[in-house]
Amino acid sequence: MSLEQIGKRAGRMLGNVMRDYLRDSNQAPVQPPKQSFPSQSQAHQAMVASQYPGNQQPQSSYVGHFQPQQQQFMPPPPPYEEQQLMDTGDLSALKLPDSCGNTIPDFSRVGYREGHVKIPFVPVQMVVEPSLDPYSDDTARIQAAIDYVATLPLQCTGQDGARVRGAVLLKAGTYRVAGALILNASGVVLRGEGQDDKGTIVVATGAIQRDFILVNGMLTSDMGTVEMQRTKARTREMMPTNGYRGSKKPVTYTKEGIYIPVGATHIPVQSTVGYNVGDDIVIERPGTEEWIHDIGMDQLPPRPGNAPSTQWTAKTYTFRFERRIVAIDPAASTFILDIPMVMCLDPKYPPARVYELIHKFNTISDVGVENLCLTSETDKSNPEDENHGWYAIVVDSTLNGWVADVTTKHFVSGIFASVWSRYITIQDCSVLYPVSKPSEGGRRYQFNLSGQKGLVKRCFTNNARHDFLTLGRVCGPNVFVDSTGVGANNDTGPHERWAMGILYDNITCQTINVRQRSWMGSGQGWAGVFHVIYNCTTNGNNNCFQDPPGATNWVVGLKGGLTKRPMFEAPCTQCVSASVPIQPRSLYWAQLVARMGGDVQRVKSSVGAEARMRYPPRC
């Protein structure tokens, strides 16, 4: 039999199989939710298995580390339980005021809908099946499903005003995405059927250096196409900056001559006229050359080799804190805020400007990515390959969102709640086996909270540069709690340039630093202020904690040694109960329980470990 005859016979056989398959699919009763592709039949599965024996995925020359038949799912090591240790203890004793009256603030209002609301299980409105063609690019198919759900009406669900449209369910199997996936509408969830080898695996294919899943109200769906990613990936167009626009409400200022410490919720202002309880406001602390000089950041020394450092300038160090007015004292002309200040307002410098919070561009809400595995193809001949997926997930211009039960593998970096993210929860996630140059800057940032009011809980990572971190000028508060990093070659902590109000609570990792970084990274200077390191454990003995002029950090119950040779001289942070964890076990959980009136069971059942997301079984 000739090759031509073999080919024709194979074609007829395949045609018969597909015709039977489609006939069976067409005869099946229509079931909600809508499916973007019919389910695989046993005949199709057998066909694929016969074509690719021992492996359901065809192998190309650029598959690198993506070998699902060999890799085993690596869940976070136990225990990630709050156990019974959610008692509040004596929180008043943990204020630890400094000489200016700055105290440890209340961190309990971070995360999805202020952290006390259970993440909703959003009904499925669209089902996507693995492609019948194992070579195909699934970018457009998955994006079309996301876009369809984005057209559905918002429905009230859950608690505290949540409104959702529906979930796109990626059935168990492997999907190949050569571009990026974009969620840009409120109320849309991208969900899989598990993180393990038999669950939903979404592969970032091809040699494009791009962020993979983008949750961002300022992006359009077409920006995820392969063509757009090849030319625009990681440019300003893919990472647009939001802002604030004008309001009819009058602008006011904080009163002159009054020091407002960290931890304060009462903000004396020149006038409360025009404002009401429930208004969202921005408290804008202006940067000044005097302040930059006082903290020494206009005198950064040159880098090794005499390369100049970037000196800080006033115009890039104006800080904007988003808060809500929960009460007004007109007699004292004072706003009472929902969340304490995490940066002091010193009367030595100009007063802070206060105005209504209205974002300039679209901000989405109640969006999530959950219950799947993301993996990036890499060049297996190059263990430092970087021409592939960068961040696995980036959340920006989003208010109230979540990433839950997601495992990422082989990306350069992990999960990033960016500058314009607010109230984001990242929970029960693992960022594993990054592939990149291991020690160069900007890489292997595994869990990055650089917006405001973000929460990372019960997460795990390995082989990082920085396990848990923030970038520069982060206005806080943000919280990392009950999470572990293994095998990092650098530190956990604020990475650069005056991040404010971050809590690291029961974090286990190699090293934690909150310090002066001076000329490092072209002039990162003071990395973090008003940080709290609480009952953390480090494997190294070179942790470094230092306090800038006019600011304080708090280190409580740290198990791990302190460096005897700080890289740069600065006043050391006072450590409380060194090497001996204190009660309560967790500051974050204790503060949340206290805010919930001491109702431990309510917190456990809503947002504790026992309230983890539960998904229907695969079928």
XYZ file of C-alpha atoms in Angstrom:
619
model
C 0.000 0.000 0.000
C 1.422 3.363 -1.013
C 1.892 6.285 1.371
C -0.840 8.140 -0.505
C -3.295 5.276 0.054
C -2.353 5.106 3.755
C -2.985 8.799 4.073
C -6.402 8.596 2.405
C -7.478 5.666 4.596
C -6.319 7.473 7.746
C -8.221 10.539 6.631
C -11.456 8.570 6.135
C -11.066 6.898 9.549
C -10.472 10.225 11.250
C -13.428 11.739 9.396
C -15.717 8.951 10.555
C -14.584 9.354 14.150
C -15.166 13.094 14.053
C -18.565 12.702 12.335
C -19.704 10.245 15.017
C -18.368 12.522 17.682
C -20.158 15.577 16.357
C -23.396 13.612 15.817
C -23.288 12.442 19.450
C -22.627 15.983 20.615
C -25.488 17.408 18.531
C -27.954 14.817 19.853
C -27.067 15.514 23.479
C -29.542 17.748 25.323
C -28.477 21.356 25.697
C -27.275 22.038 29.225
C -26.401 25.328 30.841
C -23.894 26.816 31.162
C -22.969 27.646 27.577
C -20.012 25.684 26.213
C -17.489 27.231 23.892
C -16.426 23.818 22.645
C -18.018 20.343 22.880
C -16.752 17.855 25.416
C -14.167 15.310 24.368
C -15.573 11.867 23.561
C -13.849 8.652 24.507
C -13.139 8.099 20.822
C -11.292 11.393 20.605
C -9.298 10.675 23.753
C -8.319 7.288 22.323
C -7.310 8.941 19.064
C -5.046 11.433 20.804
C -3.564 8.693 22.995
C -2.744 6.616 19.930
C -1.072 9.565 18.225
C 0.962 10.565 21.275
C 1.521 7.354 23.279
C 2.430 7.965 26.894
C 1.874 11.709 26.589
C -1.235 13.727 25.787
C 0.815 16.656 24.509
C 2.904 16.774 21.337
C 6.506 17.728 21.990
C 8.125 20.642 20.186
C 11.649 21.980 20.222
C 10.601 24.664 22.701
C 8.867 22.883 25.522
C 11.682 23.141 27.975
C 10.600 22.476 31.516
C 6.959 21.836 30.653
C 6.735 18.055 30.984
C 3.486 17.313 32.793
C 3.909 13.551 32.574
C 7.018 13.821 34.756
C 6.248 16.661 37.173
C 4.197 16.055 40.268
C 1.958 18.634 41.856
C 3.725 20.242 44.805
C 1.241 21.598 47.335
C 2.300 23.969 50.099
C 3.743 22.044 53.033
C 1.408 21.707 56.039
C 0.373 23.157 58.306
C -1.234 26.307 56.968
C -3.819 26.411 59.707
C -4.677 29.186 62.062
C -5.630 26.312 64.382
C -7.255 27.456 67.564
C -4.757 30.280 67.886
C -6.901 33.197 66.769
C -7.223 34.732 70.202
C -6.801 38.478 70.421
C -4.576 38.591 73.473
C -3.765 42.040 74.799
C -3.595 44.073 71.604
C -3.179 47.296 73.551
C 0.175 45.989 74.781
C 1.238 45.539 71.155
C 0.860 49.190 70.179
C 4.538 49.746 71.093
C 4.556 53.548 70.699
C 7.770 55.275 69.701
C 8.924 58.660 70.988
C 6.633 60.494 68.532
C 3.537 58.450 69.349
C 3.649 56.268 66.226
C 2.131 52.875 67.035
C 1.611 49.547 65.324
C -1.503 50.159 63.194
C -4.553 47.965 62.742
C -3.961 45.846 59.622
C -7.288 44.014 59.729
C -9.010 45.738 56.780
C -6.853 44.352 53.972
C -7.836 41.811 51.329
C -11.026 41.120 49.418
C -13.839 43.326 50.790
C -11.744 44.287 53.821
C -10.717 40.727 54.659
C -13.718 39.544 56.666
C -15.939 38.530 53.736
C -15.821 35.049 52.261
C -14.805 34.974 48.609
C -17.962 34.115 46.651
C -18.277 30.958 44.584
C -19.357 32.464 41.280
C -21.757 30.410 39.103
C -20.337 29.025 35.855
C -21.672 30.757 32.739
C -19.287 29.390 30.108
C -17.437 26.083 29.812
C -14.299 25.681 27.708
C -12.932 22.257 26.797
C -9.354 21.370 25.865
C -8.835 21.709 22.135
C -9.277 18.719 19.875
C -6.066 19.819 18.157
C -3.213 19.496 20.646
C -1.090 21.866 18.533
C -3.622 24.690 18.503
C -3.361 28.099 20.151
C -6.229 28.484 22.630
C -5.722 32.222 23.247
C -8.646 33.445 21.145
C -11.000 30.677 22.292
C -10.473 31.337 26.001
C -10.521 35.108 25.535
C -13.798 34.861 23.620
C -15.332 32.961 26.535
C -14.115 35.621 28.986
C -15.480 38.373 26.743
C -18.857 36.641 26.459
C -19.266 36.433 30.235
C -18.228 40.088 30.449
C -21.371 40.998 28.471
C -23.739 39.379 30.985
C -25.566 41.540 33.542
C -24.141 41.970 37.007
C -25.999 40.056 39.718
C -25.836 40.696 43.444
C -24.238 37.850 45.378
C -22.235 37.185 48.498
C -21.790 39.911 51.080
C -21.021 43.614 51.321
C -22.250 44.572 47.854
C -20.472 41.997 45.683
C -21.856 41.793 42.140
C -20.791 39.148 39.658
C -21.499 38.057 36.092
C -20.195 34.521 36.056
C -17.238 32.194 35.805
C -15.472 30.784 32.773
C -14.683 27.159 33.609
C -11.666 25.612 31.893
C -12.313 21.891 32.066
C -9.475 19.625 33.161
C -6.836 19.228 30.495
C -4.093 21.254 28.850
C -4.516 24.591 27.071
C -1.818 26.310 25.023
C -1.870 30.109 25.058
C 0.596 31.902 22.805
C -0.564 35.370 23.828
C -1.998 36.637 27.117
C -5.423 36.408 28.758
C -7.156 39.598 29.869
C -9.941 40.035 32.434
C -11.154 43.611 32.082
C -14.774 43.553 33.295
C -16.231 43.402 36.781
C -17.733 40.182 38.069
C -15.808 37.739 35.852
C -13.890 34.744 37.211
C -11.482 32.440 35.382
C -11.648 29.004 37.028
C -10.044 25.630 36.388
C -10.629 22.131 37.676
C -7.555 21.715 39.855
C -3.869 22.519 40.132
C -2.522 18.975 39.923
C -1.391 17.006 36.884
C -4.941 15.874 36.187
C -6.413 19.336 36.592
C -6.442 22.425 34.386
C -3.016 23.313 32.988
C -2.664 26.533 31.007
C 0.663 26.764 29.190
C 2.239 30.052 28.160
C 3.729 28.902 24.862
C 6.343 30.457 22.650
C 9.295 32.742 23.082
C 7.526 35.970 24.082
C 8.575 37.762 27.256
C 5.165 38.829 28.593
C 2.918 38.846 31.643
C 0.443 36.026 31.199
C -2.910 36.685 32.892
C -3.730 40.381 33.199
C -6.601 41.448 35.464
C -6.924 45.115 34.602
C -9.886 47.380 33.904
C -7.784 49.632 31.671
C -6.852 46.982 29.095
C -8.827 45.844 26.057
C -9.247 42.209 25.093
C -7.359 42.526 21.806
C -4.209 43.442 23.744
C -3.773 39.774 24.612
C -3.344 38.604 21.033
C -0.032 37.132 19.959
C 0.547 40.020 17.572
C 0.014 42.618 20.288
C 2.135 40.733 22.791
C 5.034 40.452 20.370
C 5.196 44.227 19.990
C 3.680 45.629 23.217
C 4.402 43.111 25.991
C 5.650 44.748 29.208
C 5.471 48.239 27.692
C 3.615 51.162 29.234
C 0.640 50.367 27.018
C 0.313 46.979 28.728
C 0.885 48.492 32.172
C -1.095 51.769 32.054
C -1.136 54.176 34.970
C -4.422 55.106 36.597
C -4.902 58.271 38.641
C -7.461 60.580 40.250
C -9.741 63.093 38.594
C -11.326 66.234 39.876
C -14.427 66.373 42.032
C -17.082 68.905 42.866
C -16.290 68.468 46.554
C -13.969 71.097 48.000
C -10.319 70.316 48.690
C -9.238 70.618 52.301
C -5.931 70.243 54.152
C -4.759 68.790 57.423
C -4.412 71.307 60.216
C -1.040 72.934 60.577
C 1.018 72.446 63.718
C -0.427 68.991 64.546
C 1.615 65.800 64.365
C -0.535 62.905 63.070
C 1.183 59.646 64.015
C 1.106 56.244 62.372
C -1.790 54.283 63.850
C -4.061 57.342 64.057
C -7.562 57.289 62.579
C -8.529 60.842 63.628
C -7.369 63.381 61.062
C -7.875 67.064 61.980
C -8.594 69.067 58.834
C -9.100 72.733 58.083
C -12.731 72.149 57.071
C -15.138 69.216 56.896
C -17.692 71.114 54.802
C -18.959 69.181 51.804
C -17.975 65.751 53.123
C -20.172 63.008 54.507
C -19.807 59.723 56.323
C -19.085 57.030 53.732
C -17.101 59.284 51.392
C -13.910 57.834 49.983
C -11.021 60.265 50.152
C -7.369 60.618 49.240
C -4.891 61.935 51.804
C -2.024 63.304 49.755
C 1.221 63.892 51.611
C 3.403 66.107 49.413
C 7.044 65.309 48.842
C 9.434 68.143 49.655
C 13.127 68.726 49.092
C 13.463 69.449 52.823
C 12.142 66.007 53.740
C 14.327 64.304 51.112
C 17.340 66.085 52.620
C 16.354 65.217 56.198
C 16.376 61.495 55.431
C 19.613 61.766 53.450
C 18.223 60.615 50.120
C 19.666 63.561 48.179
C 23.143 62.446 49.171
C 23.252 58.833 48.038
C 26.820 57.690 47.386
C 27.893 56.417 43.973
C 27.638 52.748 43.164
C 30.690 50.503 42.840
C 32.719 51.541 39.843
C 31.765 55.162 40.572
C 28.488 54.933 38.656
C 26.123 57.639 39.955
C 23.126 56.793 42.113
C 19.712 58.242 41.346
C 19.051 60.887 43.999
C 15.489 61.113 45.265
C 13.441 64.139 44.204
C 10.388 65.683 45.826
C 8.021 65.374 42.856
C 8.302 61.562 42.785
C 7.748 61.132 46.531
C 4.242 62.451 46.985
C 2.262 59.711 48.740
C -1.484 59.197 48.271
C -3.412 57.120 50.796
C -6.963 55.983 50.035
C -9.318 55.953 53.008
C -13.010 56.120 53.877
C -14.670 58.521 56.300
C -16.556 56.513 58.932
C -17.414 59.461 61.179
C -17.043 63.237 61.286
C -16.503 65.382 64.344
C -17.539 68.854 63.109
C -16.747 70.507 66.432
C -13.125 69.360 66.231
C -13.114 69.589 62.408
C -11.896 66.012 62.241
C -12.389 63.086 59.900
C -12.407 59.621 61.503
C -11.060 57.037 59.059
C -11.688 53.342 58.517
C -7.966 52.501 58.253
C -5.192 54.071 60.318
C -2.419 56.134 58.836
C 0.714 54.163 57.916
C 2.855 57.252 57.379
C 3.178 60.051 59.896
C 2.201 63.591 58.950
C 4.815 65.841 60.491
C 3.927 69.556 60.905
C 7.520 70.358 59.976
C 6.468 69.801 56.379
C 3.529 71.214 54.376
C 0.063 69.919 55.314
C -1.495 67.006 53.491
C -4.105 67.696 50.842
C -7.435 65.876 51.256
C -9.915 65.380 48.411
C -12.606 63.027 47.134
C -11.424 59.713 45.700
C -12.524 59.263 42.078
C -10.292 57.134 39.867
C -9.510 58.687 36.522
C -9.889 55.466 34.517
C -11.930 52.283 34.710
C -11.475 50.176 37.826
C -13.091 46.725 37.955
C -14.251 44.715 40.955
C -15.201 41.210 42.103
C -12.886 39.423 39.681
C -10.808 36.337 40.325
C -8.496 33.630 39.007
C -8.799 30.283 40.751
C -8.143 26.544 40.873
C -5.717 25.993 38.019
C -2.044 25.563 37.147
C -0.149 28.034 34.984
C 3.134 26.971 33.461
C 5.537 28.674 31.073
C 7.372 26.959 28.259
C 11.094 27.565 28.439
C 14.133 26.562 26.436
C 15.256 23.369 28.170
C 18.769 23.837 26.845
C 19.066 27.139 28.744
C 18.329 27.026 32.503
C 18.510 30.849 32.564
C 16.105 31.377 29.679
C 14.098 34.582 30.007
C 12.405 34.735 26.628
C 9.122 33.387 27.967
C 6.362 34.183 30.487
C 7.359 36.868 33.022
C 4.724 37.390 35.741
C 2.144 34.616 35.772
C -0.627 36.950 37.005
C -0.734 40.747 37.305
C -3.692 42.483 38.983
C -4.050 46.237 38.492
C -6.807 48.865 38.316
C -8.885 46.403 40.301
C -10.867 46.924 43.493
C -11.824 43.763 45.428
C -10.384 40.762 43.626
C -8.688 37.474 44.363
C -6.256 34.821 43.185
C -6.984 31.517 44.935
C -5.686 27.973 44.609
C -3.361 28.734 41.724
C -0.004 27.072 41.110
C 2.501 28.708 38.767
C 5.599 27.004 37.368
C 8.648 28.217 35.455
C 7.637 31.845 35.034
C 10.300 34.462 35.708
C 8.138 35.823 38.555
C 4.876 34.911 40.244
C 1.778 36.875 41.291
C 1.794 40.675 41.377
C -0.852 42.974 42.867
C 0.346 46.145 41.195
C 0.255 49.831 42.047
C -3.432 50.493 41.325
C -4.754 47.318 42.929
C -6.911 47.642 46.050
C -8.329 45.032 48.448
C -6.801 42.004 46.689
C -6.546 38.594 48.384
C -3.984 36.042 47.192
C -4.584 32.806 49.074
C -3.538 29.151 48.993
C -1.245 29.695 46.008
C 2.151 28.237 45.102
C 4.808 29.875 42.907
C 7.297 27.191 41.926
C 10.498 26.594 39.972
C 11.121 30.006 38.382
C 13.297 29.972 35.252
C 15.471 33.044 34.758
C 18.854 34.416 35.604
C 18.869 33.580 39.306
C 20.439 36.681 40.822
C 19.780 39.679 38.570
C 17.356 42.425 39.546
C 13.698 42.438 38.594
C 13.433 38.643 38.556
C 11.946 35.941 40.758
C 9.625 38.319 42.591
C 7.222 35.641 43.752
C 4.457 37.328 45.785
C 4.480 41.075 45.209
C 2.025 43.441 46.944
C 2.644 46.952 45.630
C -0.862 48.384 45.728
C -2.900 49.205 48.821
C -4.803 46.903 51.205
C -3.511 43.664 49.713
C -3.346 40.319 51.530
C -1.241 37.192 50.916
C -2.172 34.239 53.125
C -1.276 30.552 53.225
C 1.024 30.739 50.225
C 4.237 28.928 49.312
C 7.161 29.542 46.986
C 10.585 28.132 46.205
C 13.830 29.173 44.501
C 12.997 32.888 44.625
C 15.161 35.945 44.748
C 12.505 37.665 46.846
C 9.778 35.433 48.276
C 7.442 38.129 49.641
C 8.060 41.760 48.765
C 6.863 45.223 47.892
C 8.325 47.690 45.416
C 8.914 51.399 45.931
C 6.603 54.072 47.366
C 3.927 51.560 48.366
C 1.285 53.367 50.409
C -0.030 50.405 52.386
C -1.296 48.810 54.417
C -0.501 45.343 53.047
C -0.177 41.995 54.853
C 1.728 38.753 54.299
C 0.620 36.066 56.757
C 1.081 32.320 57.340
C 3.267 31.776 54.289
C 6.568 30.083 53.505
C 9.450 30.579 51.106
C 12.116 27.928 50.569
C 15.496 28.222 48.871
C 15.561 31.957 48.123
C 18.905 33.501 47.221
C 17.920 36.936 48.518
C 15.588 38.459 51.100
C 11.934 38.891 51.959
C 10.852 42.442 52.773
C 10.474 45.870 51.180
C 12.675 45.970 48.120
C 13.140 49.680 47.579
C 12.294 53.317 48.122
C 10.109 53.938 51.175
C 7.329 51.356 51.195
C 4.991 52.115 54.121
C 2.882 50.081 56.500
C 3.547 46.419 55.668
C 2.986 43.501 58.066
C 4.991 40.266 57.756
C 3.230 37.886 60.122
C 4.288 34.272 60.679
C 6.408 34.228 57.544
C 9.047 31.518 57.234
C 11.866 32.215 54.787
C 15.629 32.534 54.422
C 16.141 36.190 55.370
C 14.039 39.252 56.174
C 15.414 42.767 55.792
C 13.911 46.203 56.386
C 16.912 48.417 55.953
C 18.887 51.160 54.329
C 19.821 50.027 50.791
C 21.624 53.244 49.874
C 23.134 53.046 46.350
C 21.840 49.536 45.661
C 19.656 49.189 42.583
C 20.691 52.671 41.367
C 19.609 54.362 44.594
C 16.934 52.384 46.407
C 17.778 54.084 49.687
C 15.454 53.503 52.628
C 13.449 50.444 51.583
C 10.660 50.404 54.154
C 9.222 52.303 57.101
C 6.579 51.594 59.708
C 6.849 47.882 58.963
C 5.955 45.137 61.431
C 7.811 41.816 61.505
C 5.738 39.593 63.772
C 6.543 36.038 64.924
C 8.486 35.305 61.757
C 11.127 32.600 61.342
C 14.233 32.860 59.194
C 16.756 30.172 58.401
C 19.574 32.675 58.086
C 21.373 34.693 60.735
C 21.979 37.867 58.756
C 18.639 39.642 59.055
C 18.927 43.426 59.100
C 16.439 45.948 60.511
C 17.141 49.692 60.539
C 15.118 52.853 61.177
C 15.264 55.986 59.015
C 15.206 59.479 60.521
C 11.726 60.284 61.810
C 10.368 56.752 61.302
C 10.160 53.436 63.127
C 9.915 49.730 62.353
C 8.804 47.033 64.781
C 10.337 43.544 65.044
C 8.489 41.255 67.448
C 9.145 37.592 68.244
C 11.608 37.004 65.402
C 13.309 33.593 65.334
C 16.535 34.189 63.452
C 19.848 35.915 63.974
C 20.736 39.524 63.207
C 23.627 40.514 61.011
C 26.711 41.792 62.792
C 27.851 43.646 59.693
C 25.108 45.787 58.154
C 25.937 46.792 54.618
C 25.189 50.436 55.424
C 25.343 52.161 58.793
C 22.008 53.271 60.283
C 20.192 53.075 63.630
C 19.126 49.512 64.407
C 15.471 48.689 64.960
C 14.698 47.589 68.500
C 13.686 43.917 68.558
C 11.066 42.803 71.081
C 11.080 39.228 72.424
C 13.922 38.155 70.152
C 13.892 34.418 69.367
C 10.767 33.909 71.500
C 7.398 34.089 69.684
C 4.764 35.954 71.664
C 1.010 35.748 72.042
C -1.239 36.176 70.236
C 0.208 33.825 67.623
C -0.766 36.113 64.736
C -1.171 39.874 64.913
C -3.270 40.024 61.742
C -5.736 37.335 62.785
C -5.967 38.760 66.317
C -6.750 42.229 64.976
C -9.367 40.803 62.600
C -11.047 38.823 65.384
C -11.058 41.929 67.569
C -12.700 43.941 64.783
C -15.325 41.204 64.470
C -16.222 41.639 68.139
C -14.139 38.706 69.337
C -16.114 36.181 67.258
C -13.368 33.664 66.456
C -15.727 31.187 64.803
C -17.099 33.827 62.453
C -13.604 34.652 61.263
C -12.647 30.988 60.880
C -15.768 30.084 58.932
C -15.616 33.158 56.683
C -11.959 33.655 55.880
C -9.911 31.209 57.942
C -8.348 27.984 56.742
C -11.637 26.122 57.083
C -13.210 28.626 54.674
C -10.897 27.757 51.802
C -12.537 27.646 48.402
C -14.411 24.412 47.703
C -14.894 23.275 44.115
C -17.184 20.643 42.569
C -15.430 17.344 41.786
C -14.088 16.843 38.276
C -16.236 14.699 36.028
